[in-house]
CSV table of C-alpha atoms in Angstrom, one decimal:
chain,number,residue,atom,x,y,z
A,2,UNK,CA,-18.0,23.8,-1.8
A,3,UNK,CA,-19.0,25.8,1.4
A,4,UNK,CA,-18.4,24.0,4.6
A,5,UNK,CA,-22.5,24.5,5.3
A,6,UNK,CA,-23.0,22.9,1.4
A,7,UNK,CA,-20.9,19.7,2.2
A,8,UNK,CA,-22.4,19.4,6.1
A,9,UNK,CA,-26.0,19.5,4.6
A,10,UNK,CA,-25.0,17.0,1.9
A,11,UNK,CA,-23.7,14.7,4.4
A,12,UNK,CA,-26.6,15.3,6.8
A,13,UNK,CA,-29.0,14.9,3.7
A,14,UNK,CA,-27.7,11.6,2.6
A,15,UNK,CA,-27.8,10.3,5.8
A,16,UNK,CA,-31.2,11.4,6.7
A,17,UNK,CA,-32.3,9.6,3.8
A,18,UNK,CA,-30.9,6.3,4.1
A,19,UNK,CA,-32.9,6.6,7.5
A,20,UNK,CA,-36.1,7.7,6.4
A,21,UNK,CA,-35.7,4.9,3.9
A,22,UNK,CA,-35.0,1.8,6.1
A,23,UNK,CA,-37.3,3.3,8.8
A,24,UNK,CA,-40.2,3.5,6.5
A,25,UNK,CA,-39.7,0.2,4.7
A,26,UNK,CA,-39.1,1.6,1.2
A,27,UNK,CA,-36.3,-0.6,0.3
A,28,UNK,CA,-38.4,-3.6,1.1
A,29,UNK,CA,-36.1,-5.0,3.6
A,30,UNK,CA,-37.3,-7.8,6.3
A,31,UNK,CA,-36.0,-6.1,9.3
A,32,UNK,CA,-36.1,-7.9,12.8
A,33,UNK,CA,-37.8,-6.4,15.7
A,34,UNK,CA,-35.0,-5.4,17.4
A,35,UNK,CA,-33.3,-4.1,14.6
A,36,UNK,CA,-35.9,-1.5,13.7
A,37,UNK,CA,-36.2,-0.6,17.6
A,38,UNK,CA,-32.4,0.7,17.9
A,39,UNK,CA,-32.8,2.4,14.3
A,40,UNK,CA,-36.0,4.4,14.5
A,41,UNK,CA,-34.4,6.8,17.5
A,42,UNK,CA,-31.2,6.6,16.2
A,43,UNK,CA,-30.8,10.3,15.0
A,44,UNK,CA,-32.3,12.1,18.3
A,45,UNK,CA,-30.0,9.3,20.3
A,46,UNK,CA,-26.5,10.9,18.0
A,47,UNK,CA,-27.7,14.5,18.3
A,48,UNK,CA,-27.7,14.0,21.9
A,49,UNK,CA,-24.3,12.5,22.1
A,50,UNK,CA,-23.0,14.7,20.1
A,51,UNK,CA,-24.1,17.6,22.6
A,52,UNK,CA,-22.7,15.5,25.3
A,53,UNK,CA,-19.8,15.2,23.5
A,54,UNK,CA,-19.4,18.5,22.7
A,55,UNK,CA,-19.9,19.9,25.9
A,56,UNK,CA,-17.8,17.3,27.2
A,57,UNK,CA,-14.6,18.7,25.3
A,58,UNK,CA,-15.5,22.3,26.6
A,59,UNK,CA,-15.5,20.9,30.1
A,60,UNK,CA,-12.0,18.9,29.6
A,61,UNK,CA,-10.0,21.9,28.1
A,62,UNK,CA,-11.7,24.7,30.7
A,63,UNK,CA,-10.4,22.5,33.1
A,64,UNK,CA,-6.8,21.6,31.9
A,65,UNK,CA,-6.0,25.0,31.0
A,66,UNK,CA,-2.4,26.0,31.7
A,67,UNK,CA,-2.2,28.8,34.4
A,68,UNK,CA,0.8,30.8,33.6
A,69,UNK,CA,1.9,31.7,36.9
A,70,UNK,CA,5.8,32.4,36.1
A,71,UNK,CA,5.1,34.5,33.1
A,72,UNK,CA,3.4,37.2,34.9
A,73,UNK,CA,6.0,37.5,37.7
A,74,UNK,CA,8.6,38.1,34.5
A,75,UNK,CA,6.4,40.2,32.8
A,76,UNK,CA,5.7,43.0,36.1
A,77,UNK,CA,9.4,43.0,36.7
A,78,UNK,CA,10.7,43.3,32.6
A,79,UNK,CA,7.7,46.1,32.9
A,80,UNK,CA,10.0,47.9,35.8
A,81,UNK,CA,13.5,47.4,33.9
A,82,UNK,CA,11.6,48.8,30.6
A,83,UNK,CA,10.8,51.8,32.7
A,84,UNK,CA,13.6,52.6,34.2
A,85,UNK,CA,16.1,52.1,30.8
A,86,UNK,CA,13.6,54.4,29.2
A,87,UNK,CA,13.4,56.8,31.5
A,88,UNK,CA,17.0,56.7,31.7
A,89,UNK,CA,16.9,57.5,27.5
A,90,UNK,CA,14.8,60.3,28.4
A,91,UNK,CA,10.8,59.1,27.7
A,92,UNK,CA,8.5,61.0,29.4
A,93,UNK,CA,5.8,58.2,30.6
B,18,UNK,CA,48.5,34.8,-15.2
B,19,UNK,CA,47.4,37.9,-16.5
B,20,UNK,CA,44.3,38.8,-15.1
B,21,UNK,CA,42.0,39.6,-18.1
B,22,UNK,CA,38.9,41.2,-16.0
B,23,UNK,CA,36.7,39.1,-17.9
B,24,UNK,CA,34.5,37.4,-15.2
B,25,UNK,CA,34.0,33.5,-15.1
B,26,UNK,CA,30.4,33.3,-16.0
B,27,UNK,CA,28.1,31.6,-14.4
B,28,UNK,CA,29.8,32.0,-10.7
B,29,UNK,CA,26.8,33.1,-8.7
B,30,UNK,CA,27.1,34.1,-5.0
B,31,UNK,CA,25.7,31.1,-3.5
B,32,UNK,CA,22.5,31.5,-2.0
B,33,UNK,CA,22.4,30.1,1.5
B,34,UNK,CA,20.4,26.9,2.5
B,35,UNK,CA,17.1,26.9,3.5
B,36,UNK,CA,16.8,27.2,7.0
B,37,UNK,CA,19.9,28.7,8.0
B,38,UNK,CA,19.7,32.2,5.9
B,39,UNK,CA,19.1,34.9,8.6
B,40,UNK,CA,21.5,37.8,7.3
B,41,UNK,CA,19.3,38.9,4.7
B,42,UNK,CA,15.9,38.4,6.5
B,43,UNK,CA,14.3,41.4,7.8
B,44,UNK,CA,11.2,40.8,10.1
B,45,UNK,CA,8.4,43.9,10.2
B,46,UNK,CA,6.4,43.9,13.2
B,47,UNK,CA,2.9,45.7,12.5
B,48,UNK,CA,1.5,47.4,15.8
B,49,UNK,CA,-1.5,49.0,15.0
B,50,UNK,CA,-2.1,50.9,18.1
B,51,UNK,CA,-5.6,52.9,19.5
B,52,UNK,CA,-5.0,54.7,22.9
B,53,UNK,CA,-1.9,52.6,24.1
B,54,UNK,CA,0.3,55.3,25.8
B,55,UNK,CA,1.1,53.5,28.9
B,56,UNK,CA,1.8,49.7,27.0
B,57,UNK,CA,3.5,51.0,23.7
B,58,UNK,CA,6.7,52.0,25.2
B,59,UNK,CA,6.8,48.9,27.5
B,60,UNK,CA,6.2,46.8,23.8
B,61,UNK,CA,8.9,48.3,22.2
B,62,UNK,CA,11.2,47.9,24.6
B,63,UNK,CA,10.3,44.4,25.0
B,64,UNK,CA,10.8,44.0,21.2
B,65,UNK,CA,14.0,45.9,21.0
B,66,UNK,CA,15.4,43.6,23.9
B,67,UNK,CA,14.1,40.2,22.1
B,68,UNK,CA,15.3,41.4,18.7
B,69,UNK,CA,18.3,42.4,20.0
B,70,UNK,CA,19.2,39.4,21.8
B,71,UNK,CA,18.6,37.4,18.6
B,72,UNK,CA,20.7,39.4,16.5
B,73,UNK,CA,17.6,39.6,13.8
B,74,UNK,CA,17.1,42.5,11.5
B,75,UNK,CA,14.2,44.3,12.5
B,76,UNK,CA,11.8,46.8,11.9
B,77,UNK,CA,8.6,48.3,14.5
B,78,UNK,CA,5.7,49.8,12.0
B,79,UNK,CA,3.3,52.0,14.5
B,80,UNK,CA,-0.1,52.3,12.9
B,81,UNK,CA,-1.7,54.9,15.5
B,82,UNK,CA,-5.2,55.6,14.8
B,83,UNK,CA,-5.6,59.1,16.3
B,84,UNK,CA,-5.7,58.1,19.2
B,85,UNK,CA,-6.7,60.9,22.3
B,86,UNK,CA,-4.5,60.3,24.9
B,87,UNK,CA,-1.0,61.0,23.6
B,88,UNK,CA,-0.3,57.5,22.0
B,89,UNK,CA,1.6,59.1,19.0
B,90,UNK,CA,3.5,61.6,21.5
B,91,UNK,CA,5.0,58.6,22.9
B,92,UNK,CA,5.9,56.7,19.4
B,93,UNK,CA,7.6,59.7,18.3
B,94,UNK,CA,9.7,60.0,21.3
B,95,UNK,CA,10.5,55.8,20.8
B,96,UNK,CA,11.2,57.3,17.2
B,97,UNK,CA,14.3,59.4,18.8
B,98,UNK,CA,15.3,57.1,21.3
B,99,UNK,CA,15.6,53.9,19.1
B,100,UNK,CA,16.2,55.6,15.8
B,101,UNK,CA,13.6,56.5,12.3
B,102,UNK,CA,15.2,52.9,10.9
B,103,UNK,CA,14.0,50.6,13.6
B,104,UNK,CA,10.6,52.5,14.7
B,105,UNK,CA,8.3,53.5,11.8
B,106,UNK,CA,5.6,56.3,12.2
B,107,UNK,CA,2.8,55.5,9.9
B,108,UNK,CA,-0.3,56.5,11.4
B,109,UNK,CA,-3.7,58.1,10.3
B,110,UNK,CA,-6.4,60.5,11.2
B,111,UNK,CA,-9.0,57.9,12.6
B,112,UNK,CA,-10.1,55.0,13.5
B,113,UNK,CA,-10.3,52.8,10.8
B,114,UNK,CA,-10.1,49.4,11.4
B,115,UNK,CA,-7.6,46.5,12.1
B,116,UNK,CA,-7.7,45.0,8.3
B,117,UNK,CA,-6.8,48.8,6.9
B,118,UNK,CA,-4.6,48.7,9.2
B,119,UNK,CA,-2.4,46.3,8.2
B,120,UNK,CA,-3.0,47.0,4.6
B,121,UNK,CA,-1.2,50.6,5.5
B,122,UNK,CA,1.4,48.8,7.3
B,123,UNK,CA,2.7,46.5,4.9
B,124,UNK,CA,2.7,49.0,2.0
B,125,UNK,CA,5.7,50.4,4.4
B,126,UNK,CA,7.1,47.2,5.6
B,127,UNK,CA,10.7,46.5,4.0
B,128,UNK,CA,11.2,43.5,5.6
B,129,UNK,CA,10.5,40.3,3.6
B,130,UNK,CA,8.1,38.4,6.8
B,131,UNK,CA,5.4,40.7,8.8
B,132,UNK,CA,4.3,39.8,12.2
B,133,UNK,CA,1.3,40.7,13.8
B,134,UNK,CA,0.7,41.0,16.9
B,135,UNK,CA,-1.3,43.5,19.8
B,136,UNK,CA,0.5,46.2,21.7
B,137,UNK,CA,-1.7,45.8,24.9
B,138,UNK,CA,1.0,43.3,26.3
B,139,UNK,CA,-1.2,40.3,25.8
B,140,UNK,CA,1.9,38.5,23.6
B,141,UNK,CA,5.0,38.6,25.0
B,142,UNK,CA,7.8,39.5,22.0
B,143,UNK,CA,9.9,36.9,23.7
B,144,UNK,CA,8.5,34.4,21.7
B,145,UNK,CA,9.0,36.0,18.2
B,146,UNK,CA,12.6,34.3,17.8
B,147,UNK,CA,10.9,30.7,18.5
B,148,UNK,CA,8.7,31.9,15.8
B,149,UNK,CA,11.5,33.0,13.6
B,150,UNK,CA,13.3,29.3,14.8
B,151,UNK,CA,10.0,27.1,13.8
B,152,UNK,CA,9.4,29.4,10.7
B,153,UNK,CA,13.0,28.2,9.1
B,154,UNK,CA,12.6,25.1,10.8
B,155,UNK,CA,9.2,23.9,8.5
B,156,UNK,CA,9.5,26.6,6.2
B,157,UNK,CA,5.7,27.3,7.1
B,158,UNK,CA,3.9,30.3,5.2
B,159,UNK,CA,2.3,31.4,8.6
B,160,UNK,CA,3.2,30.6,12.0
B,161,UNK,CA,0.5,30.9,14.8
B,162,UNK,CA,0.8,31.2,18.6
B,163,UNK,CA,-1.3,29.0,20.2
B,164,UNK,CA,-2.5,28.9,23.6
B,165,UNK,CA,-3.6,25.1,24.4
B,166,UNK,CA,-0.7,23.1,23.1
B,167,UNK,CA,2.9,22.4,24.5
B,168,UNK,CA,3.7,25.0,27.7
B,169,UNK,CA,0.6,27.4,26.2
B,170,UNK,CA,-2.0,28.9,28.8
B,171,UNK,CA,-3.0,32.0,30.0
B,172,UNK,CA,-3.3,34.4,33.0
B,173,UNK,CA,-6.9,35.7,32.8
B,174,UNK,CA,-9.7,35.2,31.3
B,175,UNK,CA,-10.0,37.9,28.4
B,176,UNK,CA,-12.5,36.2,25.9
B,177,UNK,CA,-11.0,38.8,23.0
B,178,UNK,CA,-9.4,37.0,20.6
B,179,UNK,CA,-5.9,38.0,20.9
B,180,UNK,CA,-3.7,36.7,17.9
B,181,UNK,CA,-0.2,36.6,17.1
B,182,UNK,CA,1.1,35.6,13.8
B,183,UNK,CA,4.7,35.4,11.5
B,184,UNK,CA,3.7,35.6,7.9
B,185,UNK,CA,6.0,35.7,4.6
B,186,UNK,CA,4.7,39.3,3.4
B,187,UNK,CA,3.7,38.1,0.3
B,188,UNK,CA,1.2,35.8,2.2
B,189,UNK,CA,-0.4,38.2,3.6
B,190,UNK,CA,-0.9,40.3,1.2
B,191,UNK,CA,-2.2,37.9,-0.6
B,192,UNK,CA,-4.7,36.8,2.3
B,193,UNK,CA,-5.5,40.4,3.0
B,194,UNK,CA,-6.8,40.7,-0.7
B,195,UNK,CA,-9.3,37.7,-0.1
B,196,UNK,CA,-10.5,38.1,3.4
B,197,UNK,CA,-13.8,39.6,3.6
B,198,UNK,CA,-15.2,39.6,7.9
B,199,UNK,CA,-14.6,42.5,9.8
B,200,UNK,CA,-13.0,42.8,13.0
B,201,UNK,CA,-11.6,40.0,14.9
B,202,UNK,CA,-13.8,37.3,12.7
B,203,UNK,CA,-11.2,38.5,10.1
B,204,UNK,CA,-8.5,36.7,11.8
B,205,UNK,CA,-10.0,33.7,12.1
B,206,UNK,CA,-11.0,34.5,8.4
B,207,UNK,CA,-7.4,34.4,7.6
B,208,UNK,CA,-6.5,31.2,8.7
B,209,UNK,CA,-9.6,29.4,6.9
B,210,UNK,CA,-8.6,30.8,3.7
B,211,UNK,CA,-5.0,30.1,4.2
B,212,UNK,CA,-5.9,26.5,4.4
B,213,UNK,CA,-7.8,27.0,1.5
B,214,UNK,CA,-5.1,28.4,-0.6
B,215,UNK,CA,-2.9,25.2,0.6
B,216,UNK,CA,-0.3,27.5,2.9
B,217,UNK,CA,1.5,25.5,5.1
B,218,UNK,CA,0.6,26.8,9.3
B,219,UNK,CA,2.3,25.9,12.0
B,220,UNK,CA,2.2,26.8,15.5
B,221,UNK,CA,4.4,27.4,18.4
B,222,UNK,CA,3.0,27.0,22.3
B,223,UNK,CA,2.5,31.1,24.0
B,224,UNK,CA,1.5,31.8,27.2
B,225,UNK,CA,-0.8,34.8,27.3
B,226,UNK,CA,-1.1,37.9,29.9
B,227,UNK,CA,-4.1,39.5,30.7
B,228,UNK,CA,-2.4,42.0,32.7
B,229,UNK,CA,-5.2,44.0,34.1
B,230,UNK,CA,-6.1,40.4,34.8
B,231,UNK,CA,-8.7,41.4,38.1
B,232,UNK,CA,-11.1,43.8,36.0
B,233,UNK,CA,-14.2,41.7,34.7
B,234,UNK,CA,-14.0,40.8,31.4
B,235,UNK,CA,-15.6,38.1,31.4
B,236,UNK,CA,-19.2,38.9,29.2
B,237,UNK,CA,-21.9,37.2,27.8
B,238,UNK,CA,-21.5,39.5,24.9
B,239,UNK,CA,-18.0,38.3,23.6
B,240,UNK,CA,-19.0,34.7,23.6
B,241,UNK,CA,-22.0,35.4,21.4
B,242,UNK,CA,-19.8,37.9,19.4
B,243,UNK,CA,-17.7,35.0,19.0
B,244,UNK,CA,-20.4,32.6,18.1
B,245,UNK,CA,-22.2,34.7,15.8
B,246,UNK,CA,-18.4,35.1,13.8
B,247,UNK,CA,-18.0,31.3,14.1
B,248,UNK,CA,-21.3,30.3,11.8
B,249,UNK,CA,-20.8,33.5,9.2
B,250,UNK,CA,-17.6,31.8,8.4
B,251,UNK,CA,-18.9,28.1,8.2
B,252,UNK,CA,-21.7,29.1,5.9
B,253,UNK,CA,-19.8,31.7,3.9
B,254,UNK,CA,-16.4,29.7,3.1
């Protein structure tokens, strides 16, 4: 199954089980307080899962490894490549 | 004891371990190339030395594209210098895009595991014997650079998705045959349907060079680009 296919699936299911006990068709007594932390439930895990998201984003942009060493040992192997091959007669 | 000739049957050379058999590996680095003149010597020398070093059996597969400024001027003097066994001519009229490319280059590969990689310098060839190490190490399929584990990172911010990859040749031909996206989506494509296929991956820490690191690269464009590949591949495998 396409990854799309099995996300709107999941998201389908779930969607329905709240529509369901939002709109009382399973016939279930629900407290008060209960139904107030239920109905914005799905707006409430979108946002934190953009929060999240962006979160991760944030966290690896800013513990991104500078390679500092690697470009000083690139720019000189560059010099000793050129050199050896110039010595073996490449015309750069 | 009279030798009769008559062999003992069944005495077969042994076949060495897995893991530890390196004399009868060859490794073929495809280097599809488009207007490289000033990196391409520096990569192959930079190959030569790593290879070398190693003591691995080797092969350098050129794919030159036609490209305008003298690129293939260059391979064929790499040609003389290093020798026709080591450095492999094999290029064509035009531009005509990475996947052809590597379909060209492995019809002419003799070694039994391809690696892929960019001859702009991005990838540093001293890292293909750790890949060669962890390869024999997990006996993986694929083995994958990656930039943000272990001692990865960069030098720059070029947004181009710059891969580097060990394959066992029959893995990639076989992944070639199913990979559909063109451009750099198809590399991404690749790994997807590796998983897929249940090929085992594994991945050893590079640091990456942007070496004209300084120019701005940094656009709106290739992060969209990247986006737009992203969701074709979620809702098409």
């Amino acid at each position: 199954m396409l990854k799309l296919t099995q996300w709107l699936w999941g998201l389908g299911l779930l969607d329905s089980a709240w529509a369901a006990l939002t709109m009382g068709a399973l016939d279930l007594e629900l407290s008060f307080p209960c139904q107030e932390v239920l109905w914005p439930l799905p707006a409430y895990l979108l946002v934190s899962a953009g929060c999240y998201a962006l979160g991760i984003v944030g966290y690896s942009v800013a513990t991104f490894h500078d390679c500092e060493d690697a470009v000083r040992e690139l720019q000189s192997q560059i010099l000793e490549a050129q050199a050896d091959l110039t010595r073996n007669g490449l015309c750069f | 004891m009279a030798s009769t000739g008559a062999s003992r049957g069944g005495a077969a050379s042994p076949r060495p371990p897995q893991g530890r058999s390196s004399r009868q590996d060859k490794y073929s680095v495809l280097l599809p190339t488009y207007n490289e003149r000033e990196n391409l010597p520096l990569i192959v020398w930079l190959l030569v030395k790593s290879f070398s070093e190693s003591a691995i059996n080797y092969e350098i597969i050129i794919i030159d594209d036609g490209s305008p400024d003298g690129t293939r001027e260059v391979a064929e003097q790499l040609e003389k210098i290093y020798g026709s066994d080591r450095i492999l001519l094999r290029p064509r009229e035009k531009k005509l895009g990475l996947g052809t490319a590597y379909i060209h280059g492995i019809k002419h590969a003799t070694g039994n595991y391809v690696i892929i990689m960019d001859a702009d310098l991005s990838h540093h060839p001293k890292f293909i014997p750790e890949f060669i190490r962890k390869q024999k190490e997990g006996n993986f399929d694929i083995v994958s650079g990656t930039r943000y584990k272990g001692n990865g990172g960069v030098y720059g911010w070029d947004l181009k998705r710059k891969i580097i990859r060990l394959y066992r040749k029959e893995v990639l031909q076989k992944l070639i045959e199913k990979c559909v996206s063109k451009g750099y989506v198809f590399q991404m494509e690749m790994i997807v349907r590796a998983r897929q296929l249940n090929y085992t991956i594994g991945e050893v820490p590079i640091s990456f060079v942007d070496r004209v690191y300084g120019e701005s690269k940094l656009g709106g464009n290739e992060i969209v680009s990247f986006l737009k590949g992203l969701l074709t591949l979620f809702a098409t495998t």
